[in-house]
CSV table of C-alpha atoms in Angstrom, one decimal:
chain,number,residue,atom,x,y,z
A,18,MET,CA,0.2,0.0,0.0
A,19,SER,CA,1.4,3.3,-1.0
A,20,ALA,CA,1.4,6.6,1.2
A,21,LEU,CA,-0.8,9.4,0.1
A,22,ARG,CA,0.9,12.2,-1.8
A,23,PRO,CA,0.1,15.7,0.0
A,24,SER,CA,-2.4,17.8,-1.9
A,25,PRO,CA,-0.9,20.5,-4.2
A,26,ILE,CA,-4.0,22.6,-3.4
A,27,ALA,CA,-3.1,25.2,-0.6
A,28,PRO,CA,-6.0,26.8,1.3
A,29,THR,CA,-5.8,30.2,2.6
A,30,VAL,CA,-8.3,29.3,5.4
A,31,ASP,CA,-7.9,27.2,8.5
A,32,PHE,CA,-10.5,24.3,8.5
A,33,GLU,CA,-9.9,23.6,12.1
A,34,ARG,CA,-10.5,27.4,13.4
A,35,ASP,CA,-13.9,28.2,14.7
A,36,GLY,CA,-15.6,31.2,13.2
A,37,VAL,CA,-16.5,32.3,9.8
A,38,GLN,CA,-13.6,32.6,7.2
A,39,HIS,CA,-13.7,33.6,3.3
A,40,GLY,CA,-10.8,32.8,1.4
A,41,PHE,CA,-9.3,30.5,-1.4
A,42,LEU,CA,-8.0,27.4,-2.4
A,43,ARG,CA,-4.9,27.9,-4.4
A,44,LEU,CA,-4.7,25.4,-7.4
A,45,PRO,CA,-1.3,25.6,-9.1
A,46,TYR,CA,-1.5,26.2,-12.7
A,47,SER,CA,1.3,26.5,-15.3
A,48,ARG,CA,0.4,28.7,-18.2
A,49,ASP,CA,2.6,29.5,-21.2
A,50,ASP,CA,3.8,32.6,-20.0
A,51,SER,CA,4.5,31.4,-16.4
A,52,ALA,CA,5.2,28.2,-14.6
A,53,TRP,CA,4.1,29.6,-11.3
A,54,GLY,CA,0.5,30.6,-11.7
A,55,SER,CA,-2.4,29.7,-9.6
A,56,VAL,CA,-6.0,29.4,-10.0
A,57,MET,CA,-7.8,30.8,-7.1
A,58,ILE,CA,-11.0,29.0,-6.2
A,59,PRO,CA,-13.3,31.0,-3.6
A,60,VAL,CA,-14.0,28.9,-0.4
A,61,CYS,CA,-16.0,29.8,2.8
A,62,VAL,CA,-15.6,27.7,5.8
A,63,ILE,CA,-18.0,28.2,8.9
A,64,ARG,CA,-17.0,26.4,12.1
A,65,ASN,CA,-18.7,26.1,15.4
A,66,GLY,CA,-17.0,23.5,17.4
A,67,LYS,CA,-16.7,19.8,16.9
A,68,GLY,CA,-19.2,18.0,14.9
A,69,SER,CA,-20.3,16.8,11.3
A,70,THR,CA,-18.9,18.5,8.3
A,71,ALA,CA,-21.1,19.6,5.3
A,72,LEU,CA,-19.5,20.5,2.0
A,73,LEU,CA,-21.5,22.4,-0.3
A,74,THR,CA,-20.4,22.8,-4.0
A,75,GLY,CA,-21.7,24.7,-7.0
A,76,GLY,CA,-20.3,25.7,-10.3
A,77,ASN,CA,-19.0,22.6,-11.9
A,78,HIS,CA,-20.3,23.8,-15.0
A,79,GLY,CA,-19.7,27.4,-15.5
A,80,ASP,CA,-22.9,28.3,-17.4
A,81,GLU,CA,-24.9,27.2,-14.4
A,82,TYR,CA,-25.3,30.0,-12.2
A,83,GLU,CA,-28.4,29.0,-9.8
A,84,GLY,CA,-26.1,26.9,-7.5
A,85,PRO,CA,-23.1,29.4,-7.3
A,86,LEU,CA,-25.5,32.4,-6.6
A,87,ALA,CA,-27.4,30.5,-3.9
A,88,LEU,CA,-24.0,29.4,-2.4
A,89,TYR,CA,-22.5,32.9,-2.5
A,90,GLU,CA,-25.5,34.2,-0.7
A,91,LEU,CA,-25.7,31.4,1.9
A,92,ALA,CA,-21.8,32.0,2.5
A,93,ARG,CA,-22.5,35.7,3.2
A,94,THR,CA,-25.5,35.2,5.3
A,95,LEU,CA,-25.1,31.9,7.3
A,96,ASP,CA,-24.2,32.8,11.0
A,97,GLN,CA,-21.7,30.7,13.0
A,98,ARG,CA,-24.4,30.2,15.8
A,99,GLN,CA,-26.4,28.3,13.1
A,100,VAL,CA,-23.8,25.7,12.6
A,101,SER,CA,-22.9,22.9,14.8
A,102,GLY,CA,-19.7,21.5,13.5
A,103,THR,CA,-18.3,22.6,10.0
A,104,VAL,CA,-19.8,24.0,6.7
A,105,ILE,CA,-17.5,24.3,3.9
A,106,ILE,CA,-18.9,26.2,0.9
A,107,VAL,CA,-17.2,26.1,-2.5
A,108,PRO,CA,-19.5,28.1,-4.7
A,109,ALA,CA,-17.7,27.8,-8.1
A,110,MET,CA,-15.6,24.7,-8.2
A,111,ASN,CA,-14.8,25.3,-11.9
A,112,TYR,CA,-14.0,29.2,-11.2
A,113,PRO,CA,-12.5,29.8,-14.6
A,114,ALA,CA,-15.6,28.4,-16.4
A,115,PHE,CA,-17.9,30.3,-14.0
A,116,ARG,CA,-16.1,33.7,-14.7
A,117,ALA,CA,-16.0,33.0,-18.4
A,118,GLY,CA,-19.8,32.1,-18.3
A,119,THR,CA,-18.9,28.8,-20.3
A,120,ARG,CA,-19.7,25.3,-19.4
A,121,THR,CA,-16.2,24.1,-19.6
A,122,SER,CA,-13.1,25.8,-18.5
A,123,PRO,CA,-11.3,28.1,-21.0
A,124,ILE,CA,-8.0,27.0,-19.3
A,125,ASP,CA,-8.8,23.6,-21.0
A,126,LYS,CA,-9.6,25.3,-24.3
A,127,GLY,CA,-12.6,23.0,-24.5
């Protein structure tokens, strides 16, 4: 059995800290003009003590706005006191496609 490799994705939030945090998941991305680029994927973490974790995601396809809009609103309005455990919100998983308003990511040229 092989050991798991560490994730190349670096969060700017602390998933273990109580409170409401808005930040990014930094996904390494090499472009033709720079090998050191990143795709910054928005994330919100709302934690209130120990408990279950819920992961809410939207924006798998960039041309579907309903999920991301609802999740951005939830991230803006959900109060820590309403949570027991952790809620992780990633409103636009495919952020480049969401920004472009296209189903697939312009990064993939597809």
